[in-house]
Each structure stands twice: as C-alpha cells, then as structure tokens.
Amino acid sequence: MAGFLDGRTAVITGSTSGLGLGYAHALAAEGCAIMLNGFGEADAIEATRAGLSSEFGVTVVYNGADMRHPDQITDMIDDADAQLGKVDILINNAGMQHRAPTEEFPTEVWDDMLAVNLSAPFHATRAVLPQMKARDWGRIINTASTNALVASPNVVGYTATKHGLLGMTKAVALETIETGVTCNAICPGTVRTNLSEHRIDTFAESMGVSKDEALDDYIAQKQPYHQPMGRFITVEEIAAAAVYLCSDAGAAMRGTAFTVDGGWTAR
Ligand code: NAD
C-alpha cells in the first residue's frame, strides 16, 4: 500500500499488543516495513505478523528480544538491519508497570523496570544512531507517560523511569539537533491495554465491586488525576501522534513531551 513511509523501516519494541501494535498498524498503513517485538504466544504473534503484512502489503518481521538484556537488544537491531536493510524509525515502547507503596516495592521489580523502561531505550538508541546520522534521517520515539511529567502515588518505579526516559529524550534530541534525526517522547494518558488493566483491577478491588461496575467510577475520577474528558485515550489517538512525528511536518519536533492525555496534566 502506498504511503508517505514507503521505503522506510521501523523497529517497534513491545509491539505484540497495546500501543506498540497500534503504532505498527499506523506506520504499516503508511507503507513502512516493520519489525515487531514483545512477548506472547508464538502462534498469536505469527498471526499478527502475517495479518499486518497482508493487510498493508509491507514486510513485517518479528524479533523476540527481551528488553531486560542489552545483548539481545543489539542483536535485535542487527537482525532488523539484516531483514529490513536498515532502521529509519525506532519506537522504544516496551514497558512495564507495578503498583505498590515505595517501602513495599519489590527490589527485583525495580531492577527489571529500570532495565525495560529506561535502559532498553538507551541501548536501542545507541545502536541505531550511527546509521541514522550517516543517512541524515531518523525518528526516535519513546513512549513515556503522563508520569514522565507528574507523579502518581504507588508507582515509584514507573514515575522514576518515565521521568528518566523524558530526560534521555531531550539529551538525544540536542545531540542530533543539527541532523535530520529527531527524538521525542509521547506521553499518553490512560489507554485501555494489558498494562492499564492492572490499575483498573486494583481500583475495582479497592471499591469492593466488579470491574464492569468500577469502570464508570474509574473514568469519572477527575481528581487528583486521571480522566478529565470522562473517557480513556484510544490506541489510535496515540498512534496518530507517532505518524505525525514520522512525517516531514514533524521535523522541527525536537526533544518534546508530546502529551496526549485528555487534559490530565493541564491542571
Ligand atoms: P501492553 O502490556 O499491551 O504492552 C507492553 C508491551 O511490552 C507488550 O508487547 C509486552 O510483550 C512488551 N514487553 C514487556 N516487557 C518486555 C520485555 N522485557 N521485553 C520485550 N517486550 C516486553 O501495554 P501498553 O499500555 O501498550 O504499554 C506500551 C507502553 O505504553 C509502555 O511503555 C507503557 O508504559 C506506555 N504507556 C501506557 C499507558 C496506558 O495507559 N496503557 C499510558 C502511558 C504510557
């Protein structure tokens, strides 16, 4: 399918579900070849890969690198070079979330969260920058969060790693400022994905009601944070931000926190 990303290639980490898969759909729809990454059942991942490829007529490949391991991340970029020829677009999107008060936050979860949410984007960015600079074109997009800008209670690891990711975004953007390589962060509000279901489950549990019963109340929470618009953000609304950042019109977006949060951080 012809689109403005014809001939471009993208590696999207954590794209077997949720926002990552949304980015994959939106970029493939513009003609971009895709490397998927993330966990899941082999059959389901293969069905996703083949479905995307046939729906949009683009090459779609998969690499199962675990973002906790730097050597697997560099191997993934090598694999993308081998299978797709190059990496024009890197979306650092794989992420994990855990809710607990700081004094009860498991240290092993903290270590994994630092590795996946913060160190993995560093290793992947480090691996793709030389080729992007050499071609004088590239797009690095980091899925951060509203928690890159403001804190929420009981998500110390998430808040710390997402703030760090936004800092890294700005640093890389300044280092590439005189090139055609851009680096930005997208900061979504709550989107219904596997990751946010946990937050909704916890909310239902705290209310002592079923998840269905809790959903309306969850969305209605206007203070101190959450959904001022009274609805969740959609995967498509986030993916559209990435499409814009990949376009020529996005060339002057440098080191931004591209907030798509329904007003969460406006107050
Ligand atoms: P999700 O659980 O659907 O997706 C997470 C993806 O990351 C999956 O593909 C999963 O397999 C992958 N992943 C997790 N650990 C990995 C690892 N060690 N190695 C490789 N892949 C791994 O959730 P999502 O909401 O789509 O999350 C995607 C990103 O969006 C995350 O960085 C998350 O922090 C961010 N985000 C989500 C929301 C939201 O409300 N859903 C809001 C703001 C930011």
CSV table of N, CA and C in Angstrom, one decimal, residues 121-236:
chain,number,residue,atom,x,y,z
A,121,PRO,N,15.6,1.5,26.1
A,121,PRO,CA,15.6,2.6,25.1
A,121,PRO,C,17.0,3.2,24.9
A,122,PHE,N,17.9,3.3,25.9
A,122,PHE,CA,19.2,3.7,25.8
A,122,PHE,C,20.0,2.8,24.8
A,123,HIS,N,20.0,1.5,25.1
A,123,HIS,CA,20.7,0.5,24.3
A,123,HIS,C,20.3,0.5,22.8
A,124,ALA,N,19.0,0.6,22.6
A,124,ALA,CA,18.5,0.6,21.2
A,124,ALA,C,18.8,1.8,20.5
A,125,THR,N,18.7,3.0,21.2
A,125,THR,CA,19.0,4.3,20.6
A,125,THR,C,20.5,4.3,20.2
A,126,ARG,N,21.3,3.9,21.2
A,126,ARG,CA,22.8,3.9,21.0
A,126,ARG,C,23.1,3.0,19.7
A,127,ALA,N,22.4,1.9,19.5
A,127,ALA,CA,22.7,1.0,18.4
A,127,ALA,C,22.2,1.6,17.1
A,128,VAL,N,21.2,2.4,17.0
A,128,VAL,CA,20.7,2.9,15.7
A,128,VAL,C,21.2,4.3,15.3
A,129,LEU,N,21.7,5.0,16.3
A,129,LEU,CA,22.1,6.4,16.0
A,129,LEU,C,23.1,6.5,14.9
A,130,PRO,N,24.2,5.7,14.9
A,130,PRO,CA,25.2,5.8,13.8
A,130,PRO,C,24.6,5.8,12.4
A,131,GLN,N,23.8,4.8,12.2
A,131,GLN,CA,23.2,4.7,10.8
A,131,GLN,C,22.2,5.8,10.5
A,132,MET,N,21.5,6.2,11.5
A,132,MET,CA,20.5,7.3,11.2
A,132,MET,C,21.3,8.6,10.9
A,133,LYS,N,22.4,8.9,11.7
A,133,LYS,CA,23.2,10.1,11.5
A,133,LYS,C,23.8,10.0,10.1
A,134,ALA,N,24.3,8.8,9.7
A,134,ALA,CA,25.0,8.7,8.4
A,134,ALA,C,24.1,9.0,7.3
A,135,ARG,N,22.8,8.6,7.4
A,135,ARG,CA,21.8,8.9,6.4
A,135,ARG,C,21.1,10.2,6.5
A,136,ASP,N,21.4,10.9,7.7
A,136,ASP,CA,20.8,12.2,8.0
A,136,ASP,C,19.3,12.2,8.0
A,137,TRP,N,18.8,11.1,8.4
A,137,TRP,CA,17.3,11.0,8.6
A,137,TRP,C,17.0,9.9,9.7
A,138,GLY,N,16.2,10.2,10.6
A,138,GLY,CA,15.8,9.2,11.6
A,138,GLY,C,14.7,9.7,12.5
A,139,ARG,N,14.0,8.8,13.0
A,139,ARG,CA,12.9,9.2,14.0
A,139,ARG,C,13.1,8.2,15.2
A,140,ILE,N,13.3,8.8,16.4
A,140,ILE,CA,13.3,8.0,17.6
A,140,ILE,C,12.2,8.5,18.5
A,141,ILE,N,11.3,7.6,18.8
A,141,ILE,CA,10.1,8.0,19.5
A,141,ILE,C,10.1,7.1,20.8
A,142,ASN,N,10.0,7.7,21.9
A,142,ASN,CA,10.0,7.0,23.2
A,142,ASN,C,8.6,7.1,23.8
A,143,THR,N,7.9,6.0,24.1
A,143,THR,CA,6.6,6.0,24.7
A,143,THR,C,6.9,6.3,26.2
A,144,ALA,N,6.7,7.5,26.6
A,144,ALA,CA,6.8,7.8,28.0
A,144,ALA,C,5.5,7.7,28.7
A,145,SER,N,5.0,8.8,29.3
A,145,SER,CA,3.7,8.7,30.1
A,145,SER,C,3.4,10.1,30.6
A,146,THR,N,2.2,10.3,31.1
A,146,THR,CA,2.0,11.5,31.9
A,146,THR,C,2.9,11.4,33.1
A,147,ASN,N,3.2,10.2,33.6
A,147,ASN,CA,4.1,10.0,34.7
A,147,ASN,C,5.6,10.3,34.4
A,148,ALA,N,5.8,10.8,33.2
A,148,ALA,CA,7.1,11.4,32.9
A,148,ALA,C,7.1,12.9,33.3
A,149,LEU,N,5.9,13.4,33.5
A,149,LEU,CA,5.7,14.9,33.8
A,149,LEU,C,5.3,15.1,35.3
A,150,VAL,N,4.4,14.2,35.7
A,150,VAL,CA,3.8,14.4,37.1
A,150,VAL,C,3.9,13.0,37.7
A,151,ALA,N,3.9,13.0,39.0
A,151,ALA,CA,4.0,11.7,39.7
A,151,ALA,C,2.6,11.2,40.1
A,152,SER,N,2.4,9.9,40.3
A,152,SER,CA,1.2,9.4,40.9
A,152,SER,C,1.7,8.5,42.1
A,153,PRO,N,0.9,8.4,43.1
A,153,PRO,CA,1.3,7.6,44.3
A,153,PRO,C,1.3,6.1,43.9
A,154,ASN,N,2.2,5.4,44.6
A,154,ASN,CA,2.3,3.9,44.4
A,154,ASN,C,2.8,3.4,43.1
A,155,VAL,N,3.4,4.3,42.3
A,155,VAL,CA,4.0,3.9,41.1
A,155,VAL,C,5.5,4.5,41.0
A,156,VAL,N,6.2,4.3,42.0
A,156,VAL,CA,7.5,4.9,42.1
A,156,VAL,C,8.5,4.5,41.0
A,157,GLY,N,8.5,3.2,40.6
A,157,GLY,CA,9.4,2.8,39.6
A,157,GLY,C,9.0,3.3,38.2
A,158,TYR,N,7.7,3.3,38.0
A,158,TYR,CA,7.1,3.8,36.7
A,158,TYR,C,7.4,5.3,36.6
A,159,THR,N,7.1,6.1,37.6
A,159,THR,CA,7.3,7.5,37.6
A,159,THR,C,8.8,7.9,37.4
A,160,ALA,N,9.6,7.2,38.1
A,160,ALA,CA,11.1,7.4,38.0
A,160,ALA,C,11.6,7.1,36.7
A,161,THR,N,11.2,5.9,36.1
A,161,THR,CA,11.8,5.5,34.8
A,161,THR,C,11.2,6.4,33.7
A,162,LYS,N,10.0,6.8,33.8
A,162,LYS,CA,9.4,7.6,32.7
A,162,LYS,C,9.9,9.0,32.8
A,163,HIS,N,10.2,9.6,34.0
A,163,HIS,CA,10.9,10.9,34.0
A,163,HIS,C,12.3,10.8,33.4
A,164,GLY,N,13.0,9.7,33.7
A,164,GLY,CA,14.3,9.4,33.2
A,164,GLY,C,14.3,9.3,31.7
A,165,LEU,N,13.2,8.7,31.1
A,165,LEU,CA,13.1,8.5,29.7
A,165,LEU,C,12.9,9.8,29.0
A,166,LEU,N,12.1,10.7,29.6
A,166,LEU,CA,12.0,12.0,29.0
A,166,LEU,C,13.3,12.8,29.1
A,167,GLY,N,14.1,12.7,30.1
A,167,GLY,CA,15.4,13.3,30.2
A,167,GLY,C,16.3,12.8,29.1
A,168,MET,N,16.3,11.5,28.9
A,168,MET,CA,17.1,10.9,27.8
A,168,MET,C,16.6,11.4,26.4
A,169,THR,N,15.3,11.5,26.3
A,169,THR,CA,14.8,12.1,25.0
A,169,THR,C,15.3,13.4,24.7
A,170,LYS,N,15.4,14.3,25.7
A,170,LYS,CA,15.9,15.7,25.5
A,170,LYS,C,17.4,15.7,25.2
A,171,ALA,N,18.1,14.8,25.9
A,171,ALA,CA,19.6,14.7,25.7
A,171,ALA,C,19.9,14.3,24.2
A,172,VAL,N,19.2,13.2,23.8
A,172,VAL,CA,19.4,12.7,22.4
A,172,VAL,C,19.0,13.7,21.4
A,173,ALA,N,17.9,14.4,21.7
A,173,ALA,CA,17.4,15.4,20.7
A,173,ALA,C,18.4,16.5,20.5
A,174,LEU,N,19.1,16.9,21.6
A,174,LEU,CA,20.1,18.0,21.5
A,174,LEU,C,21.3,17.5,20.8
A,175,GLU,N,21.7,16.3,21.0
A,175,GLU,CA,22.9,15.7,20.3
A,175,GLU,C,22.7,15.6,18.8
A,176,THR,N,21.4,15.5,18.4
A,176,THR,CA,21.1,15.3,17.0
A,176,THR,C,20.5,16.5,16.3
A,177,ILE,N,20.6,17.6,17.1
A,177,ILE,CA,19.8,18.8,16.7
A,177,ILE,C,20.2,19.4,15.3
A,178,GLU,N,21.5,19.1,14.9
A,178,GLU,CA,21.9,19.6,13.6
A,178,GLU,C,21.8,18.6,12.5
A,179,THR,N,21.1,17.5,12.8
A,179,THR,CA,20.9,16.4,11.8
A,179,THR,C,19.4,16.3,11.5
A,180,GLY,N,19.1,15.3,10.6
A,180,GLY,CA,17.7,15.0,10.2
A,180,GLY,C,17.2,13.9,11.1
A,181,VAL,N,17.8,13.7,12.2
A,181,VAL,CA,17.3,12.7,13.2
A,181,VAL,C,16.6,13.4,14.3
A,182,THR,N,15.4,13.0,14.6
A,182,THR,CA,14.6,13.7,15.7
A,182,THR,C,14.4,12.6,16.8
A,183,CYS,N,14.3,13.1,18.0
A,183,CYS,CA,14.0,12.3,19.2
A,183,CYS,C,12.9,13.0,20.0
A,184,ASN,N,11.8,12.3,20.2
A,184,ASN,CA,10.7,12.8,21.0
A,184,ASN,C,10.1,11.8,21.9
A,185,ALA,N,9.3,12.2,22.9
A,185,ALA,CA,8.6,11.3,23.7
A,185,ALA,C,7.1,11.5,23.5
A,186,ILE,N,6.3,10.5,23.5
A,186,ILE,CA,4.9,10.6,23.5
A,186,ILE,C,4.4,10.3,24.9
A,187,CYS,N,3.6,11.1,25.5
A,187,CYS,CA,3.2,11.0,26.9
A,187,CYS,C,1.6,10.7,26.9
A,188,PRO,N,1.2,9.5,26.9
A,188,PRO,CA,-0.2,9.2,26.9
A,188,PRO,C,-0.8,9.3,28.3
A,189,GLY,N,-2.1,9.6,28.3
A,189,GLY,CA,-2.9,9.4,29.5
A,189,GLY,C,-3.3,7.9,29.5
A,190,THR,N,-4.3,7.6,30.3
A,190,THR,CA,-4.7,6.1,30.4
A,190,THR,C,-5.4,5.6,29.1
A,191,VAL,N,-4.8,4.6,28.5
A,191,VAL,CA,-5.3,3.9,27.4
A,191,VAL,C,-5.6,2.5,27.9
A,192,ARG,N,-6.7,1.9,27.4
A,192,ARG,CA,-7.0,0.5,27.9
A,192,ARG,C,-6.2,-0.5,27.2
A,193,THR,N,-5.2,-1.0,27.9
A,193,THR,CA,-4.3,-2.1,27.3
A,193,THR,C,-4.1,-3.0,28.5
A,194,ASN,N,-3.3,-4.1,28.2
A,194,ASN,CA,-3.0,-5.1,29.2
A,194,ASN,C,-2.4,-4.3,30.4
A,195,LEU,N,-1.5,-3.3,30.1
A,195,LEU,CA,-0.8,-2.7,31.2
A,195,LEU,C,-1.7,-1.9,32.1
A,196,SER,N,-2.7,-1.2,31.6
A,196,SER,CA,-3.6,-0.4,32.4
A,196,SER,C,-4.7,-1.2,33.1
A,197,GLU,N,-4.9,-2.4,32.6
A,197,GLU,CA,-6.0,-3.2,33.2
A,197,GLU,C,-5.7,-3.5,34.7
A,198,HIS,N,-4.4,-3.6,35.0
A,198,HIS,CA,-4.0,-3.8,36.4
A,198,HIS,C,-4.4,-2.7,37.3
A,199,ARG,N,-4.3,-1.5,36.7
A,199,ARG,CA,-4.7,-0.3,37.5
A,199,ARG,C,-6.2,-0.3,37.7
A,200,ILE,N,-6.9,-0.7,36.7
A,200,ILE,CA,-8.4,-0.7,36.8
A,200,ILE,C,-8.8,-1.8,37.8
A,201,ASP,N,-8.1,-3.0,37.7
A,201,ASP,CA,-8.4,-4.1,38.6
A,201,ASP,C,-8.2,-3.7,40.1
A,202,THR,N,-7.1,-3.0,40.3
A,202,THR,CA,-6.8,-2.5,41.7
A,202,THR,C,-7.8,-1.6,42.2
A,203,PHE,N,-8.3,-0.7,41.3
A,203,PHE,CA,-9.3,0.2,41.6
A,203,PHE,C,-10.6,-0.5,42.0
A,204,ALA,N,-11.0,-1.5,41.2
A,204,ALA,CA,-12.2,-2.3,41.4
A,204,ALA,C,-12.1,-3.0,42.8
A,205,GLU,N,-10.9,-3.5,43.0
A,205,GLU,CA,-10.7,-4.3,44.3
A,205,GLU,C,-10.8,-3.3,45.5
A,206,SER,N,-10.3,-2.1,45.3
A,206,SER,CA,-10.3,-1.1,46.5
A,206,SER,C,-11.8,-0.7,46.7
A,207,MET,N,-12.6,-0.7,45.7
A,207,MET,CA,-14.0,-0.3,45.8
A,207,MET,C,-14.9,-1.5,46.3
A,208,GLY,N,-14.3,-2.7,46.2
A,208,GLY,CA,-15.1,-4.0,46.5
A,208,GLY,C,-16.2,-4.3,45.5
A,209,VAL,N,-16.0,-3.9,44.2
A,209,VAL,CA,-17.0,-4.1,43.2
A,209,VAL,C,-16.4,-4.8,42.0
A,210,SER,N,-17.2,-5.3,41.1
A,210,SER,CA,-16.7,-6.0,39.9
A,210,SER,C,-16.0,-4.9,39.0
A,211,LYS,N,-15.2,-5.4,38.0
A,211,LYS,CA,-14.5,-4.5,37.2
A,211,LYS,C,-15.5,-3.7,36.3
A,212,ASP,N,-16.5,-4.3,35.8
A,212,ASP,CA,-17.5,-3.6,35.0
A,212,ASP,C,-18.2,-2.5,35.8
A,213,GLU,N,-18.5,-2.8,37.0
A,213,GLU,CA,-19.2,-1.8,37.9
A,213,GLU,C,-18.2,-0.7,38.2
A,214,ALA,N,-16.9,-1.0,38.3
A,214,ALA,CA,-15.9,0.0,38.7
A,214,ALA,C,-15.5,1.0,37.5
A,215,LEU,N,-15.7,0.5,36.3
A,215,LEU,CA,-15.2,1.3,35.2
A,215,LEU,C,-15.8,2.7,35.1
A,216,ASP,N,-17.1,2.8,35.3
A,216,ASP,CA,-17.7,4.1,35.2
A,216,ASP,C,-17.1,5.1,36.2
A,217,ASP,N,-17.0,4.5,37.4
A,217,ASP,CA,-16.4,5.3,38.5
A,217,ASP,C,-15.0,5.7,38.3
A,218,TYR,N,-14.2,4.7,37.7
A,218,TYR,CA,-12.8,4.9,37.4
A,218,TYR,C,-12.7,6.1,36.4
A,219,ILE,N,-13.5,6.1,35.4
A,219,ILE,CA,-13.4,7.1,34.3
A,219,ILE,C,-13.9,8.5,34.9
A,220,ALA,N,-14.8,8.4,35.9
A,220,ALA,CA,-15.4,9.6,36.5
A,220,ALA,C,-14.4,10.3,37.4
A,221,GLN,N,-13.3,9.6,37.8
A,221,GLN,CA,-12.4,10.2,38.8
A,221,GLN,C,-11.7,11.4,38.1
A,222,LYS,N,-12.0,12.6,38.6
A,222,LYS,CA,-11.4,13.8,37.9
A,222,LYS,C,-10.3,14.3,38.8
A,223,GLN,N,-10.3,14.0,40.0
A,223,GLN,CA,-9.3,14.5,40.9
A,223,GLN,C,-8.7,13.3,41.7
A,224,PRO,N,-7.5,13.2,42.0
A,224,PRO,CA,-6.5,14.3,41.7
A,224,PRO,C,-5.8,14.1,40.4
A,225,TYR,N,-6.2,13.0,39.6
A,225,TYR,CA,-5.6,12.8,38.3
A,225,TYR,C,-6.6,11.9,37.5
A,226,HIS,N,-6.2,11.4,36.4
A,226,HIS,CA,-6.9,10.5,35.6
A,226,HIS,C,-7.7,11.1,34.4
A,227,GLN,N,-9.0,11.0,34.3
A,227,GLN,CA,-9.7,11.3,33.1
A,227,GLN,C,-10.5,12.5,33.0
A,228,PRO,N,-10.0,13.7,32.9
A,228,PRO,CA,-10.8,14.9,32.8
A,228,PRO,C,-11.9,14.8,31.7
A,229,MET,N,-11.5,14.2,30.6
A,229,MET,CA,-12.5,14.1,29.5
A,229,MET,C,-13.6,13.1,29.7
A,230,GLY,N,-13.5,12.3,30.8
A,230,GLY,CA,-14.5,11.3,31.1
A,230,GLY,C,-14.5,10.1,30.2
A,231,ARG,N,-13.3,9.8,29.6
A,231,ARG,CA,-13.1,8.6,28.8
A,231,ARG,C,-11.6,8.3,28.7
A,232,PHE,N,-11.4,7.1,28.3
A,232,PHE,CA,-10.0,6.7,28.1
A,232,PHE,C,-9.5,7.3,26.8
A,233,ILE,N,-8.1,7.4,26.7
A,233,ILE,CA,-7.5,7.8,25.4
A,233,ILE,C,-7.5,6.5,24.5
A,234,THR,N,-7.6,6.6,23.2
A,234,THR,CA,-7.6,5.4,22.4
A,234,THR,C,-6.1,5.2,21.8
A,235,VAL,N,-5.9,3.9,21.5
A,235,VAL,CA,-4.7,3.5,20.9
A,235,VAL,C,-4.4,4.3,19.6
A,236,GLU,N,-5.5,4.5,18.9
A,236,GLU,CA,-5.4,5.2,17.6
A,236,GLU,C,-5.0,6.7,17.8
